[in-house]
CSV table of C-alpha atoms in Angstrom, one decimal:
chain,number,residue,atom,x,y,z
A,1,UNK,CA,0.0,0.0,0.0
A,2,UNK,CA,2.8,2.4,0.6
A,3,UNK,CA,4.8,1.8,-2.6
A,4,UNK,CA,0.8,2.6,-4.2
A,5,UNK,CA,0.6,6.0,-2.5
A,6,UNK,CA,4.2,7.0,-3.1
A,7,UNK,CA,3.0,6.0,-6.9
A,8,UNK,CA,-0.1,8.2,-6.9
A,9,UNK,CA,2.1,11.1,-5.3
A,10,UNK,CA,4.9,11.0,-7.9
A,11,UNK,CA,1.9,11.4,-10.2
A,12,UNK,CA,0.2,14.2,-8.3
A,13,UNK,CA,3.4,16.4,-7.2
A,14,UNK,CA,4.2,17.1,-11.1
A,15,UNK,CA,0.2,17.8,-12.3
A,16,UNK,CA,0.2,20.7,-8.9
A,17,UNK,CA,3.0,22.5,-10.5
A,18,UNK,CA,2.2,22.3,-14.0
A,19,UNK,CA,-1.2,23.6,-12.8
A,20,UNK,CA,0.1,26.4,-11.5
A,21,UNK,CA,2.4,27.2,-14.4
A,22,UNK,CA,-0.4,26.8,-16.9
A,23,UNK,CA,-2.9,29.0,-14.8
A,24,UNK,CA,-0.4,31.8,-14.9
A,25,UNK,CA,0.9,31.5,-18.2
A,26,UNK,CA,-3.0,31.5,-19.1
A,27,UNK,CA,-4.3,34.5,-17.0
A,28,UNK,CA,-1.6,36.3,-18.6
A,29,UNK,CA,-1.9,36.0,-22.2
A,30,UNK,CA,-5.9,37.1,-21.8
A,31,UNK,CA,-5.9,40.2,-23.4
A,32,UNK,CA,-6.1,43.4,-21.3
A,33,UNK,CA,-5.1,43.5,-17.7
A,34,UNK,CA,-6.2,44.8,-13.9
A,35,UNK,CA,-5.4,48.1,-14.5
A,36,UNK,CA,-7.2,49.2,-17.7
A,37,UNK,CA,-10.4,50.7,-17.8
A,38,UNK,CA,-12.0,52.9,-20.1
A,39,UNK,CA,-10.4,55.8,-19.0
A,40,UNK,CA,-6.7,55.1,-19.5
A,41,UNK,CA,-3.9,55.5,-16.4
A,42,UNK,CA,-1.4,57.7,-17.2
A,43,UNK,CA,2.2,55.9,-18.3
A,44,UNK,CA,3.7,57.5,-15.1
A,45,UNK,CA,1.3,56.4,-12.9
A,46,UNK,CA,0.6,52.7,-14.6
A,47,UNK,CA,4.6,52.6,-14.8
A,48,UNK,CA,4.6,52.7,-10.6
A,49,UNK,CA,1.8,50.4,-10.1
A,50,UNK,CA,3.4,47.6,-12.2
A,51,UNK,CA,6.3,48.3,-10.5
A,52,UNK,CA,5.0,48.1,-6.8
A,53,UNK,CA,3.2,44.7,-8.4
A,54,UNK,CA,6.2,43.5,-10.2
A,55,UNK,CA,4.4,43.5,-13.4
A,56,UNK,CA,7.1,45.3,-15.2
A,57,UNK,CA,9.6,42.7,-14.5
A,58,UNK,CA,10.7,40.3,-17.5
A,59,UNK,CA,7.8,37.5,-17.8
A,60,UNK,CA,9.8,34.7,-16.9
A,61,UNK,CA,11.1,35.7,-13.7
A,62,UNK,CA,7.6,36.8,-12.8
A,63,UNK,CA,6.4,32.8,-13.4
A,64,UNK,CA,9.7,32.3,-11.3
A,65,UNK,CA,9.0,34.3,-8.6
A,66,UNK,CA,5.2,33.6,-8.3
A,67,UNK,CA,6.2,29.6,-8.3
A,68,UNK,CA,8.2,29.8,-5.9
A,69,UNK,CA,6.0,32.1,-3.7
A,70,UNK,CA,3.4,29.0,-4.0
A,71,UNK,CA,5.3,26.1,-3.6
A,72,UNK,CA,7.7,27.7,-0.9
A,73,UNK,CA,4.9,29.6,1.3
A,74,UNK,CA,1.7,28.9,-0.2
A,75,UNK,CA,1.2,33.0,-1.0
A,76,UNK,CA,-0.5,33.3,-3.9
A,77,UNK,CA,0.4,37.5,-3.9
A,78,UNK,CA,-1.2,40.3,-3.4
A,79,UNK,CA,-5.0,41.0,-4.7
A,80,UNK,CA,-5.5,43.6,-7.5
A,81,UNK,CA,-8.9,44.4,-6.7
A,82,UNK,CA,-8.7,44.2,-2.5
A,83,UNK,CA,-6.4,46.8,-2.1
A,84,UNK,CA,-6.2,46.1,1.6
A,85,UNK,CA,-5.9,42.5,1.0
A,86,UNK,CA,-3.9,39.6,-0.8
A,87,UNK,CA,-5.1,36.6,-2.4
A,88,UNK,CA,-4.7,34.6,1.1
A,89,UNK,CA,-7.0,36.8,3.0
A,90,UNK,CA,-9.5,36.8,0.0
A,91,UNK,CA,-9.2,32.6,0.1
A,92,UNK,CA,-9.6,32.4,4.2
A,93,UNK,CA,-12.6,34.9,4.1
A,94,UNK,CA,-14.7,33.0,1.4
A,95,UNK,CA,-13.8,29.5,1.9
A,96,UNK,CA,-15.2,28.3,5.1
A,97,UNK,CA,-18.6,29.8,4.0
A,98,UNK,CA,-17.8,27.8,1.3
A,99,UNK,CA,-16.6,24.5,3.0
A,100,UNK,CA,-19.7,24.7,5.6
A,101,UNK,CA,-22.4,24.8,3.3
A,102,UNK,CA,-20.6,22.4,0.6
A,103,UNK,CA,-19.8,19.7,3.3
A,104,UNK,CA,-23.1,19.5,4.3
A,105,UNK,CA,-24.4,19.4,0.9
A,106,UNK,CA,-22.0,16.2,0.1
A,107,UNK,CA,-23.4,14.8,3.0
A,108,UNK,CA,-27.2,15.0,2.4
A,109,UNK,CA,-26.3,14.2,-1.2
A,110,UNK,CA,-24.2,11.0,-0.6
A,111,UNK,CA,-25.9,9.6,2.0
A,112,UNK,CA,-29.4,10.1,0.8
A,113,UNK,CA,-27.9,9.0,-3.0
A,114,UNK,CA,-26.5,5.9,-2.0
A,115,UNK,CA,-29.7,5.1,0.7
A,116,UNK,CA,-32.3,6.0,-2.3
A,117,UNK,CA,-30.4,3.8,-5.4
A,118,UNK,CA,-29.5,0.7,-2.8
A,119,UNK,CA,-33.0,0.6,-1.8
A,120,UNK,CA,-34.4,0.9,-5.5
A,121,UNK,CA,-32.0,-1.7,-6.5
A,122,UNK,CA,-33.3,-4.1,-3.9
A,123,UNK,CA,-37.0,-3.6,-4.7
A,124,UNK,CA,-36.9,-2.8,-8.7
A,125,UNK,CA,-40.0,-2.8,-10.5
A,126,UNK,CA,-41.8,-2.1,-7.7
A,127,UNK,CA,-43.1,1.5,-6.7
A,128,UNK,CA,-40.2,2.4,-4.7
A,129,UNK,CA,-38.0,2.0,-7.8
A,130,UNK,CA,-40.1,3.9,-10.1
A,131,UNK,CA,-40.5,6.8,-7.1
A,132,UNK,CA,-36.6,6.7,-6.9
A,133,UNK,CA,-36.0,6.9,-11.1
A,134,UNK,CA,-38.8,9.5,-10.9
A,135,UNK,CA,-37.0,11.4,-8.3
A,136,UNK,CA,-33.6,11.5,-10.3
A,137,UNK,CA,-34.7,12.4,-13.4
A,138,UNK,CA,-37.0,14.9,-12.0
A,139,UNK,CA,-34.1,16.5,-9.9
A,140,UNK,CA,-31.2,16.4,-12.8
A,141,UNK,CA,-33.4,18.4,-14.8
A,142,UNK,CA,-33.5,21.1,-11.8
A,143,UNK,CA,-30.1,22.0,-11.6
A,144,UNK,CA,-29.0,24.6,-8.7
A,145,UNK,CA,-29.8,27.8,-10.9
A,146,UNK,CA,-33.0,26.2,-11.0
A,147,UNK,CA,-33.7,25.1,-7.4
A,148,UNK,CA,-32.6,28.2,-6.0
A,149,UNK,CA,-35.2,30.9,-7.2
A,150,UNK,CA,-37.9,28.3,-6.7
A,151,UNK,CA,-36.8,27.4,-3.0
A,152,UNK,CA,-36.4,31.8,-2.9
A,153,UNK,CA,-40.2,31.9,-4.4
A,154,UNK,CA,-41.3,29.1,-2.4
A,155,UNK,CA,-40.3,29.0,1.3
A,156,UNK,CA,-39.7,32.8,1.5
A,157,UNK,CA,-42.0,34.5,-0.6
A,158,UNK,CA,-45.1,32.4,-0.3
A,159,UNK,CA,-44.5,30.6,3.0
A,160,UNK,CA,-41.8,33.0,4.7
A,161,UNK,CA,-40.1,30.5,6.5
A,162,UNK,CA,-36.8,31.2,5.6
A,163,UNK,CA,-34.6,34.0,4.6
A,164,UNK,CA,-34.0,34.3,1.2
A,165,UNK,CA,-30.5,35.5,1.8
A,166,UNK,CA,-27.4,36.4,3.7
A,167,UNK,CA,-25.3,34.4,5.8
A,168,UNK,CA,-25.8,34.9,9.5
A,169,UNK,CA,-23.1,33.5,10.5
A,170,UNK,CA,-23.4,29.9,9.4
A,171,UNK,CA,-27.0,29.7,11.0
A,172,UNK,CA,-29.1,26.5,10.3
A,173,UNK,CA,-31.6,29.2,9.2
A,174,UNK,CA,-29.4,30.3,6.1
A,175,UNK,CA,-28.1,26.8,5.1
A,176,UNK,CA,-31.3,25.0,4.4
A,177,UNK,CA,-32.2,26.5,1.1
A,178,UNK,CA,-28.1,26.6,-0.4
A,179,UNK,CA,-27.3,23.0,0.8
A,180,UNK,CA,-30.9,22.0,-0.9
A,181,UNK,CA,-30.1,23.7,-4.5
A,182,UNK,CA,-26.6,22.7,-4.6
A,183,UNK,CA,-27.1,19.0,-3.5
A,184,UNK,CA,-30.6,17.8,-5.4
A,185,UNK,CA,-28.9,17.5,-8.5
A,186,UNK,CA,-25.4,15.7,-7.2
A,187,UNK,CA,-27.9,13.4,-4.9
A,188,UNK,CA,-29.8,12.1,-8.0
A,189,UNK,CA,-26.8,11.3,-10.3
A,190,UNK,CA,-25.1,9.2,-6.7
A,191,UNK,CA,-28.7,7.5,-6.2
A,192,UNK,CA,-28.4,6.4,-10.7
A,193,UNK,CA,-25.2,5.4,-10.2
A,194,UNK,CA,-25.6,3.4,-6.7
A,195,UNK,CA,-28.5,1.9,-8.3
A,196,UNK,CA,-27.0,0.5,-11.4
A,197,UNK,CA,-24.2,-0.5,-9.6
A,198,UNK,CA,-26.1,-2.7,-6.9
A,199,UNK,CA,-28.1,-4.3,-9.6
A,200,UNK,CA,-24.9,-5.6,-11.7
A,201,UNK,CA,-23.2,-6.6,-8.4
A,202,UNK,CA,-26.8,-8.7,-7.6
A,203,UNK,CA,-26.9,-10.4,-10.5
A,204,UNK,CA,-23.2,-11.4,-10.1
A,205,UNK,CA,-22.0,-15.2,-9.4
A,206,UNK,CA,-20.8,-14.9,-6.1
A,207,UNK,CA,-23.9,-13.0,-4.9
A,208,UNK,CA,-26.1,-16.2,-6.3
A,209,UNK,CA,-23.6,-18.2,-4.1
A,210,UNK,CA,-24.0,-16.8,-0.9
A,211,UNK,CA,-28.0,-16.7,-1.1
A,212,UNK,CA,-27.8,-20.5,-1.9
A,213,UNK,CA,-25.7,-20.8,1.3
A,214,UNK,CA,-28.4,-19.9,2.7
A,215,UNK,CA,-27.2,-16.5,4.0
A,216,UNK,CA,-29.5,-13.4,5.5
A,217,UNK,CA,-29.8,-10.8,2.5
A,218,UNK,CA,-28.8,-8.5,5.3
A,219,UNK,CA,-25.7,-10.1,5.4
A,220,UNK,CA,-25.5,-10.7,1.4
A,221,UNK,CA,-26.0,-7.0,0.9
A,222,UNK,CA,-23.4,-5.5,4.0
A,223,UNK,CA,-20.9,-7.9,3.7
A,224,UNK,CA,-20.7,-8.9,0.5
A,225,UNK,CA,-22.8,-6.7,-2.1
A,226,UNK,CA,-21.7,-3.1,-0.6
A,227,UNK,CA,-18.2,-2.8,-1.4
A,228,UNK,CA,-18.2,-3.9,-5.1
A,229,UNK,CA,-21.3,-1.3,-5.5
A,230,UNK,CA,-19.8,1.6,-3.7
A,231,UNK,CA,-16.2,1.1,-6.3
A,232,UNK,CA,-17.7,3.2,-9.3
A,233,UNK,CA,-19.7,5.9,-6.5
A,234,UNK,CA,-16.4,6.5,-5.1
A,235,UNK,CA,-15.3,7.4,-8.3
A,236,UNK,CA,-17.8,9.9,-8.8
A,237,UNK,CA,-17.5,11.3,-4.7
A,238,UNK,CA,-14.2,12.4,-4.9
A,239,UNK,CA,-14.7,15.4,-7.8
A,240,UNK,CA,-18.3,15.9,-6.3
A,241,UNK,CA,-16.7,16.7,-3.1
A,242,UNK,CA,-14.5,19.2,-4.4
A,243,UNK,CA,-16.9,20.8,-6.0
A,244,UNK,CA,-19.0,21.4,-3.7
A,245,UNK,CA,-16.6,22.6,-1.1
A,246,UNK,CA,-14.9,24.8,-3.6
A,247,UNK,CA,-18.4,26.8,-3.5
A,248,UNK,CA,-21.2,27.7,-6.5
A,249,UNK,CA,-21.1,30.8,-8.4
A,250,UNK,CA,-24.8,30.4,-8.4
A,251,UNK,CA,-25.1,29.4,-4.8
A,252,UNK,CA,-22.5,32.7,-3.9
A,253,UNK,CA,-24.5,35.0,-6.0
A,254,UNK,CA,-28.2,34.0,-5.6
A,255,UNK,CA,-28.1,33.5,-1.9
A,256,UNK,CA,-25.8,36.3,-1.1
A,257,UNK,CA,-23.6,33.5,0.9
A,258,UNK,CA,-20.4,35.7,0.4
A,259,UNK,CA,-18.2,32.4,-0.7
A,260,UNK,CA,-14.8,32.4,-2.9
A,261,UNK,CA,-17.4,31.4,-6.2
A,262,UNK,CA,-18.7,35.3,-5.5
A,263,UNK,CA,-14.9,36.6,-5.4
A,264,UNK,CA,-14.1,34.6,-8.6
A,265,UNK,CA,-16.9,36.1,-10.6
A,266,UNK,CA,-15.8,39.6,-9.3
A,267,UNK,CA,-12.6,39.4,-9.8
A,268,UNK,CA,-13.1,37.4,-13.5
A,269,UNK,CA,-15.2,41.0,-14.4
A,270,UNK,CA,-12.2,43.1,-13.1
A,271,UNK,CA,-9.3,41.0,-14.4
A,272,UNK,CA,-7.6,40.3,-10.8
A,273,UNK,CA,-5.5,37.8,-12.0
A,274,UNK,CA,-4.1,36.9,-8.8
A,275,UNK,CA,-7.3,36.1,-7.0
A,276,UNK,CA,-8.5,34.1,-10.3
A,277,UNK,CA,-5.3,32.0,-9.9
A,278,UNK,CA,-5.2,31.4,-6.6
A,279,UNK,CA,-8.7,29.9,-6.6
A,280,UNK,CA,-7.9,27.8,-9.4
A,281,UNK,CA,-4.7,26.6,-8.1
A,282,UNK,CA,-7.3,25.9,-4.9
A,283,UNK,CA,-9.3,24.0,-6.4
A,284,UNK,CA,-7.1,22.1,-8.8
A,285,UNK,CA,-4.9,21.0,-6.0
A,286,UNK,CA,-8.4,19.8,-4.1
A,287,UNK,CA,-9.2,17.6,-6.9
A,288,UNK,CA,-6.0,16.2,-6.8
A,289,UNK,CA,-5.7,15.4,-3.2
A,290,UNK,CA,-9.4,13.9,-3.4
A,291,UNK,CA,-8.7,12.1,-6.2
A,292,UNK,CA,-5.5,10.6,-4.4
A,293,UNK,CA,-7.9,9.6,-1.6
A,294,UNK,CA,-10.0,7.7,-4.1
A,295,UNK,CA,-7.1,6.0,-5.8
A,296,UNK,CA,-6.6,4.8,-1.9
A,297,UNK,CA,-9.7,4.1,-1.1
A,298,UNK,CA,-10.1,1.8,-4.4
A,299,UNK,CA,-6.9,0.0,-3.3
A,300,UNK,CA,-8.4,-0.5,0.1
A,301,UNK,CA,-11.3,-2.0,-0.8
A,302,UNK,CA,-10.2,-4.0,-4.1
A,303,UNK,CA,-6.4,-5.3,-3.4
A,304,UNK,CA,-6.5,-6.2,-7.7
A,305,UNK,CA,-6.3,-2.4,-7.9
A,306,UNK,CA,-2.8,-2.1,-5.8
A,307,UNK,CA,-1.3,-4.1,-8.8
């Protein structure tokens, strides 16, 4: 198992730091920059700001020096936008808004995913199954820019219930309707893919075996049914996770959340570079440490997979 993860790691090390190089050498060639606007800076003035910035430094040791401010120290610079700021603060400000409501969205959406497609699996054809493939379809074709003004026009402007903004503080008040319209959609595809998965793995050899033993379906289902079902929703957990931690630009903007998906549409409309980056590098380095997690997780549970 070691020799596997030092494996994955020599793989993952290498994609992080060709990220980051891509995502600068990227930001950079977009046309314009963070300091035009439509009425132009004078050269004296725009000279002093790229200095203070190093912008006016050759463009290789600008990739040099913003490399090494990542890999060394993790300081993705200062922000363009935020005067007062750098790209840090910007990241530790939105991110736990982000991280609180996008952990419990993976929650409800995993665990009531994988509950909903084992238990249509085990009674297909019957009227739990068609409620369950009902409910998927019917909630992948609501995605989250969707669910939120219909949550907004139901259960605050019809029933007033809840607030149809803001962030309170994390208050179970304000998490209801975000963790609802970012999860429905992510629940349904799990519950598809659980369920398709539990039916193959029924219909497999081993699991006509065991019931001729004689064993408890309990038993058939936890012990030997569950872990070669849950391979292929593993697969699709570890990006879901990262997603949904990494926050929703719809989420951020609809339900006034103030997460880093809000701070990457504002800075994408005034070209700070360095907060775009640094939430990309964010989230590209999430993916691959969840992906990693998968990898072990797959060897954990199938040992044919450490070969």
């Amino acid at each position: 198992m070691i020799s596997f993860i030092v494996r994955r790691l020599a793989v993952a090390i290498p994609t992080l730091l060709i990220l980051v190089i891509l995502s600068f050498v990227l930001m950079y060639a977009a046309p314009g920059g963070p300091f035009n606007s439509e009425r132009p800076l004078p050269p004296e003035v725009l000279a002093n700001i790229e200095a203070k910035y190093g912008l006016d430094q050759p463009f290789w040791k600008q990739i040099v020096n913003y490399v090494s401010g990542v890999v060394t120290s993790f300081d993705f610079g200062p922000s363009f936008q935020y005067k007062s700021q750098s790209v840090n603060d910007v990241i530790a400000q939105g991110f736990p808004v982000t991280l609180t409501y996008g952990f419990w969205s993976f929650a409800l959406a995993a665990i009531v995913g994988v509950s909903l497609g084992i238990a249509a699996a085990l009674k297909q054809n019957t009227w739990l199954d068609y409620l369950a493939v009902g409910f998927t379809v019917g909630a992948q074709v609501l995605p989250n820019f969707v669910m939120a003004p219909i949550l907004v026009l139901v259960f605050t402007l019809w029933l007033g219930w809840l607030p149809g903004g803001g962030w309170n503080g994390g208050a179970w008040q304000n998490l209801i309707m975000p963790v609802i319209a970012l999860s429905t959609s992510y629940m349904a595809s799990i519950a598809r893919i659980t369920r398709s998965s539990m039916l193959e793995t029924l219909n497999a050899n081993f699991i006509r075996t065991a019931r001729a033993k004689g064993l408890p379906m309990r038993r058939i289902i936890w012990t030997h049914a569950f872990k070669p079902t849950i391979l292929p929703v593993l697969s699709y957990l570890g990006p879901t996770f990262v997603f949904m931690i990494t926050g929703s630009v719809v989420i951020d903007i609809f339900f006034s959340t103030g997460g880093i998906g809000q701070f990457f549409v504002n800075s994408a409309f005034s070209r700070d570079y360095s907060v775009i980056m640094g939430i990309t590098i964010l989230v590209g380095a999430l993916t691959i440490l969840f992906n990693l997690l998968v990898d072990i997780l797959y060897a954990w549970i199938d040992p044919k997979i450490r070969l």
